[in-house]
Coordinates of C-alpha atoms and ligand atoms in Angstrom, one line a residue:
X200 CA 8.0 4.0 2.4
X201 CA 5.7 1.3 2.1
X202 CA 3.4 0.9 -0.7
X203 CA 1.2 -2.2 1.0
X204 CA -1.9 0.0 1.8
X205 CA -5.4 -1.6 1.7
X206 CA -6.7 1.9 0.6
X207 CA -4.3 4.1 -1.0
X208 CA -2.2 2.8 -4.3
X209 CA 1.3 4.3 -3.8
X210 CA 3.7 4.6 -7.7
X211 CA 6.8 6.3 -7.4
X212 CA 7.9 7.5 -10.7
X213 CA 11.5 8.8 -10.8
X214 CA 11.4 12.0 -8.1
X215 CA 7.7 11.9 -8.5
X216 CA 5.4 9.8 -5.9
X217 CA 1.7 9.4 -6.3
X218 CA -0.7 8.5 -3.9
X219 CA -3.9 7.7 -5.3
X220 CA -7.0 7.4 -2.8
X221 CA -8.9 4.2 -3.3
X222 CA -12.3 3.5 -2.7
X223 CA -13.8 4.0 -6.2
X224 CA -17.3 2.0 -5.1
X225 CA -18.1 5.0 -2.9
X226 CA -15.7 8.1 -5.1
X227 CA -13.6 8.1 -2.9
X228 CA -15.3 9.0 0.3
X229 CA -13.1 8.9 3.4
X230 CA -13.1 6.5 6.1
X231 CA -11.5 6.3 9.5
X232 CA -8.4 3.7 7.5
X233 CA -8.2 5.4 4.1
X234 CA -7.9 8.6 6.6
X235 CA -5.0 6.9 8.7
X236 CA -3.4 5.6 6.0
X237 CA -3.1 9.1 4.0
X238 CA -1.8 10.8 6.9
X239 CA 0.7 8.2 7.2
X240 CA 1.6 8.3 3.5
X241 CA 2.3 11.9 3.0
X242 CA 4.3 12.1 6.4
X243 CA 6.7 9.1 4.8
X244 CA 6.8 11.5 1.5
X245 CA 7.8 14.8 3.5
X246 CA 11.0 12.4 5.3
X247 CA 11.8 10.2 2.2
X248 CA 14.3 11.7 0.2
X249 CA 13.7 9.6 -2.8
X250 CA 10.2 12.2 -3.1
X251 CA 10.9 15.7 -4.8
X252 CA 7.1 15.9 -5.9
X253 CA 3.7 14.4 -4.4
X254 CA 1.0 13.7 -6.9
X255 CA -2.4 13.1 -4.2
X256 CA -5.5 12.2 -6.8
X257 CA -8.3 9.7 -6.9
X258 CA -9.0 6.2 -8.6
X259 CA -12.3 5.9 -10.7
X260 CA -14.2 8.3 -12.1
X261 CA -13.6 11.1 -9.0
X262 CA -11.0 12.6 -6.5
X263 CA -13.3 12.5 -3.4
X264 CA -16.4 12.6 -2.4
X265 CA -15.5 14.2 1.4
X266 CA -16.1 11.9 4.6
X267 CA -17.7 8.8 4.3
X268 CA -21.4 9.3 5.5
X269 CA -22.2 5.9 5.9
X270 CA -19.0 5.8 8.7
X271 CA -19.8 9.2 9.8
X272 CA -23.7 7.7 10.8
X273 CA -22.7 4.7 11.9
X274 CA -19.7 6.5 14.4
X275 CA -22.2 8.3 16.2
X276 CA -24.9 6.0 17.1
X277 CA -22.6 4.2 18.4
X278 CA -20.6 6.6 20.1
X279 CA -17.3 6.0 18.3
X280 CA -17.2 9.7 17.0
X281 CA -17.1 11.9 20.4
X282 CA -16.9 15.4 20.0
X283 CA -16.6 16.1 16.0
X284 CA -14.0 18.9 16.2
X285 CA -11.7 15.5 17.6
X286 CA -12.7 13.7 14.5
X287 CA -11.9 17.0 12.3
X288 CA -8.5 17.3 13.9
X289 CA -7.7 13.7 11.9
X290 CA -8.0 15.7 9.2
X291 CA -5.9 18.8 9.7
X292 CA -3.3 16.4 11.1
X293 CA -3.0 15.6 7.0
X294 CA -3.4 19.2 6.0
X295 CA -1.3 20.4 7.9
X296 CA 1.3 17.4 6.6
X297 CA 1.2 18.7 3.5
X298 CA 1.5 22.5 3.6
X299 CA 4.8 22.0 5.9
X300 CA 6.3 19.1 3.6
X301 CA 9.2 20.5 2.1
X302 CA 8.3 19.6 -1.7
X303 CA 5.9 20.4 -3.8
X304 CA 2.2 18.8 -3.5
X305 CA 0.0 18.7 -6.1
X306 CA -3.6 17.7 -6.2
X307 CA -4.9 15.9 -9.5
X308 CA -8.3 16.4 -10.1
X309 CA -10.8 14.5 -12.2
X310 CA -14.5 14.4 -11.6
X311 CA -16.0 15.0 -8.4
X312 CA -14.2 16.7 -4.9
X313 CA -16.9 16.8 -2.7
X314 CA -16.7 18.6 0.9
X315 CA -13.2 17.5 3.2
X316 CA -11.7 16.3 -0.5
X317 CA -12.2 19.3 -1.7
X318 CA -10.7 21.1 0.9
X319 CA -7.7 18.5 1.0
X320 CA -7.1 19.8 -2.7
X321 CA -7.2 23.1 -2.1
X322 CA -4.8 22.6 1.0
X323 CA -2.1 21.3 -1.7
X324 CA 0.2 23.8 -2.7
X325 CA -1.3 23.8 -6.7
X326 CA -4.3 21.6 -8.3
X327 CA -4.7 20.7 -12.1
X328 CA -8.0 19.4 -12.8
X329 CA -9.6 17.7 -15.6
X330 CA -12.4 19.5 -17.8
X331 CA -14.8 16.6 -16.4
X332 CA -13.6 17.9 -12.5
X333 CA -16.6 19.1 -10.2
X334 CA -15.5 21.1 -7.2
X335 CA -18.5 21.2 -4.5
X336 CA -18.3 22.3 -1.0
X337 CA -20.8 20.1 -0.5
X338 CA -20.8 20.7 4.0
X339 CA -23.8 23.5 3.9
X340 CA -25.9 20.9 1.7
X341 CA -25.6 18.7 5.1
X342 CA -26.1 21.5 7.9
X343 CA -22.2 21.6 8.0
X344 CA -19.4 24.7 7.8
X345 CA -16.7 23.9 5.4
X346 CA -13.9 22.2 7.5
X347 CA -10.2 20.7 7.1
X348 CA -9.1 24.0 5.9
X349 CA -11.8 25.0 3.5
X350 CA -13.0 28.1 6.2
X351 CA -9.0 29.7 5.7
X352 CA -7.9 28.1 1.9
X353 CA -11.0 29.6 -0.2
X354 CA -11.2 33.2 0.4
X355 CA -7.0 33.2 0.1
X356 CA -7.6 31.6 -3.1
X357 CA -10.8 33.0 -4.3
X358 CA -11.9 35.6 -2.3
X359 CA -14.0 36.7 0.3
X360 CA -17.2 37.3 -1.4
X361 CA -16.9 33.8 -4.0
X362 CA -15.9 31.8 -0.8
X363 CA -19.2 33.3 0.6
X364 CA -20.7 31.9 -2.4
X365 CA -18.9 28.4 -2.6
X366 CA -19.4 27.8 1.1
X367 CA -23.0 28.8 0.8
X368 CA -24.9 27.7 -1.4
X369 CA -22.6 24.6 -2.1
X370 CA -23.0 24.3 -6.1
X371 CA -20.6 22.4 -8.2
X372 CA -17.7 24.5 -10.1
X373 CA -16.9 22.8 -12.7
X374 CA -12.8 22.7 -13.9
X375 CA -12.9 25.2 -16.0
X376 CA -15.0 27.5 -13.9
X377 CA -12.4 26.5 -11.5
X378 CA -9.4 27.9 -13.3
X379 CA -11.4 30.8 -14.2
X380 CA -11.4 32.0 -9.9
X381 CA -8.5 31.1 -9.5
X382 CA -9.4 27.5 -7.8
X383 CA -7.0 25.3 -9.9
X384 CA -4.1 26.1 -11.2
X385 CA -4.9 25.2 -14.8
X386 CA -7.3 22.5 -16.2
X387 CA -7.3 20.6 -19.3
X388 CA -9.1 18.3 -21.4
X389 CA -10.0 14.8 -19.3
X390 CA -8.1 13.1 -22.2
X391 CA -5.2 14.8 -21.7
X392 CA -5.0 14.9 -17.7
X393 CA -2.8 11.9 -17.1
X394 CA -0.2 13.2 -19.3
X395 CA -0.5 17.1 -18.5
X396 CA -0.3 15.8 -14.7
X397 CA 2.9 13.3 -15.4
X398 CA 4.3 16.3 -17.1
X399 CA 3.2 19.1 -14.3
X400 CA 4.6 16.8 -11.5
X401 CA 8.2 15.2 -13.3
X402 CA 8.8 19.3 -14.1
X403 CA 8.7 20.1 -10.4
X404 CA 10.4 16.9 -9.2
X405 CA 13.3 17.7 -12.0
X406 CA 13.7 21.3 -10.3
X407 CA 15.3 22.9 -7.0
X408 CA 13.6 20.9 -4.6
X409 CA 15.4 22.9 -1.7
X410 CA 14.8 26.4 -3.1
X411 CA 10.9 24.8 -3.7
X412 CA 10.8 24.1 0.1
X413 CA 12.6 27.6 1.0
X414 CA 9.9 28.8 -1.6
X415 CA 7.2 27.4 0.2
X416 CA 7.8 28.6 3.4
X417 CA 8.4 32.0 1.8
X418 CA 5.2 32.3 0.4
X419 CA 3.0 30.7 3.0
X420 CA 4.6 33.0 5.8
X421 CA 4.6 36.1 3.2
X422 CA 0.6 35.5 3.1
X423 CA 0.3 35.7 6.8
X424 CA 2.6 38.5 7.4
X425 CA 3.3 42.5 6.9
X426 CA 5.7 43.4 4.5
X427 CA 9.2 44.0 7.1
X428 CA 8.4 40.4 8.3
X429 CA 8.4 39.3 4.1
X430 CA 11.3 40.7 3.8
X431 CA 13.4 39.9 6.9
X432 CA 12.5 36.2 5.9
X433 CA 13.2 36.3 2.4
X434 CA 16.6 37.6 3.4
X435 CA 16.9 34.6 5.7
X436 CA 15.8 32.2 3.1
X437 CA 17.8 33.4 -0.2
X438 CA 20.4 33.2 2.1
X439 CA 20.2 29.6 2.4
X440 CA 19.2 29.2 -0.9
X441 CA 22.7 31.2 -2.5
X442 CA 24.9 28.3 -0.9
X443 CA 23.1 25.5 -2.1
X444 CA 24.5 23.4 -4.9
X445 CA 21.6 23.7 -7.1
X446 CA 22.3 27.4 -7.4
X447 CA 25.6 27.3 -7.4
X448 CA 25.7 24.7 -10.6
X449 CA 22.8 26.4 -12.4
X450 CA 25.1 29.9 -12.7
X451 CA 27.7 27.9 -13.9
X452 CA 25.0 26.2 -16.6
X453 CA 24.0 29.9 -17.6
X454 CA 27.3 30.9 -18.1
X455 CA 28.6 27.2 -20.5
X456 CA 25.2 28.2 -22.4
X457 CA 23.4 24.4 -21.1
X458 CA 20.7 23.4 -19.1
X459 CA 21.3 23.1 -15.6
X460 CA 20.4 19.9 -13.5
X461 CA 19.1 19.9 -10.2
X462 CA 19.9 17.5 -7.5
X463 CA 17.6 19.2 -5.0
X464 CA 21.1 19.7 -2.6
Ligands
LIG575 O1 -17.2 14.3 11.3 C1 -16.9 14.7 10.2 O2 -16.1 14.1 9.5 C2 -17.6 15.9 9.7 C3 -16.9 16.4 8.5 C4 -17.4 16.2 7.3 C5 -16.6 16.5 6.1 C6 -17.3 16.3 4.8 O3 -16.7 15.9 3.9 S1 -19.0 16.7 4.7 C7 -19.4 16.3 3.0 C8 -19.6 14.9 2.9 N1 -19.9 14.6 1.5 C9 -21.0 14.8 0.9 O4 -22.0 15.3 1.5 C10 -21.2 14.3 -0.6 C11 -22.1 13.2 -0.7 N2 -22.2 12.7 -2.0 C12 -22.8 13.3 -3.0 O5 -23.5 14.3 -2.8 C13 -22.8 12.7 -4.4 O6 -22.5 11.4 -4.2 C14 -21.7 13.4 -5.3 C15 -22.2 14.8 -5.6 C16 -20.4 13.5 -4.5 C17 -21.5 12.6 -6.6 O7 -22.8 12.4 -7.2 P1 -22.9 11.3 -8.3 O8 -24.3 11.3 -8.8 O9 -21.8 11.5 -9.3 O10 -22.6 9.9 -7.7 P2 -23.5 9.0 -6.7 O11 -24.3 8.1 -7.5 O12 -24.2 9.9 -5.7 O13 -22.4 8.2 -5.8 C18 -21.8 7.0 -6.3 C19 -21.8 6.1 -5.1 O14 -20.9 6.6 -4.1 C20 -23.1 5.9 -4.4 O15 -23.2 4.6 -3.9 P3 -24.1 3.5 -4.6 O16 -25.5 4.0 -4.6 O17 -23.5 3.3 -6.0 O18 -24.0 2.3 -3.7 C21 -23.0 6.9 -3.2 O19 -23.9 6.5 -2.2 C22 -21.6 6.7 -2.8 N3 -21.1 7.9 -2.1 C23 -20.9 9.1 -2.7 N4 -20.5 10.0 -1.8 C24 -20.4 9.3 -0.6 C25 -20.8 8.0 -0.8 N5 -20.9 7.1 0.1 C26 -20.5 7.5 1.4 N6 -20.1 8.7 1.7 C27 -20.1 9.7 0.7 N7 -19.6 10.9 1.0

């Protein structure tokens, strides 16, 4: 894929890619190019083959501050934004990107995620976050409902009545209020984030990247579904799952008493 973007930093790291959103002078805050650009970066990670893990995280002192108000203002006096559900869909063309790639996603976190970059973290499929991380939902501050995802992805991870609460009254969570509901998967000190993230990420990309994706779609159906339709799909999935090579070397590790290794076949 290529790495020449003017707003995105692109390191591939063994199995492990990062994208790193880069417009530090404003945290982050999306415009219409850092916007293309994403979407165009994780749609090259869910094809490349090289990619068994997706890092997406922020340079400077924050993840994201949401959409870039200064674009948002200046698109509609002069007419460039239309409708704003057109501009939204932008954004769930990236969210939806990343829940159907067939790896593992996962949204670094340090200092502030502020409205459509929150909601792009909690669209990953797990978030680490740094101790210094703020989490706002920062739409109702501006008159807005939380969109890119935010309206479906917080009440699945926090609840109905805290997503009430989030969505609300917009206040920061910090990380390790985050961890505590259930928002992040686990936070740690800000001194230790690049490592426990390296770590979190290089673990994934070392495992059964085909059994992640079958995983995946396992649990992101399973959450929309009754329990016959689980089921049925599990069956269809371990299926796949039992012939792979990964499996098939990993009993044979178990039984020689060593590690297995996974080539994500
Ligand atoms: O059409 C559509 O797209 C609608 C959909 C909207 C989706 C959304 O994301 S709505 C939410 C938009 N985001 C916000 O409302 C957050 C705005 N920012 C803030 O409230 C604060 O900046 C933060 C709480 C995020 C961080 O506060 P703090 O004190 O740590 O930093 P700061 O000093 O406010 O920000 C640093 C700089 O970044 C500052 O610029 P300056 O003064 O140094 O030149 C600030 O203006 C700039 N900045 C921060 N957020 C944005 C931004 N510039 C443009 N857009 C931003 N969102």
């Amino acid at each position: 894929m290529r790495t020449d973007f003017q707003h995105l930093l692109i390191q591939q790291d063994g199995g492990v890619l990062t994208i790193t959103m880069n417009r530090p002078e404003v945290l982050n805050a999306f415009n219409d190019s850092m916007l293309a650009e994403l979407t165009e970066a994780v749609e090259a990670a869910a094809q490349d083959e090289a990619v068994r893990c997706v890092v997406l995280t922020g340079a400077g002192r924050a993840f994201g501050s949401g959409q870039d108000l200064r674009s948002l203002a200046e698109g509609r006096s002069s007419g460039a934004i239309g409708t704003v559900s057109r501009h939204v869909q932008k954004y769930h063309r990236v969210v939806l990107a990343i829940r159907s790639m067939p790896k593992p996603v996962i949204a670094a976190v340090r200092g502030v995620a502020a409205g459509i970059s929150c909601n792009i973290a909690l669209g990953c499929d797990m978030r680490i976050a740094a101790d210094d991380a703020r989490f706002i939902e920062a739409f109702a501050r501006i008159g807005l409902i939380p969109d890119g995802g935010g309206g479906y992805f917080l009440p699945r991870l926090v609840g109905v009545g805290k997503a009430m609460e989030l969505a609300m009254l917009a206040d920061e969570i910090s990380g390790p209020e985050a961890e505590r509901i259930g928002l992040v998967n686990k936070c740690v000190p800000v001194e230790e984030f690049e490592e426990a993230t390296r770590a979190f990420a290089q673990r994934l990309a070392n495992g059964p990247t085909l059994a992640y994706a079958l995983i995946k779609k396992l649990i992101y159906t399973s959450a929309e579904s009754d329990l016959q339709t689980s089921l049925r799909l599990e069956g269809e999935l371990q299926d796949i799952a039992f012939e792979t090579e990964d499996h098939q070397n990993a009993v044979v590790a178990f039984l020689q008493k060593r590690p297995p290794e996974y080539k994500g076949r």
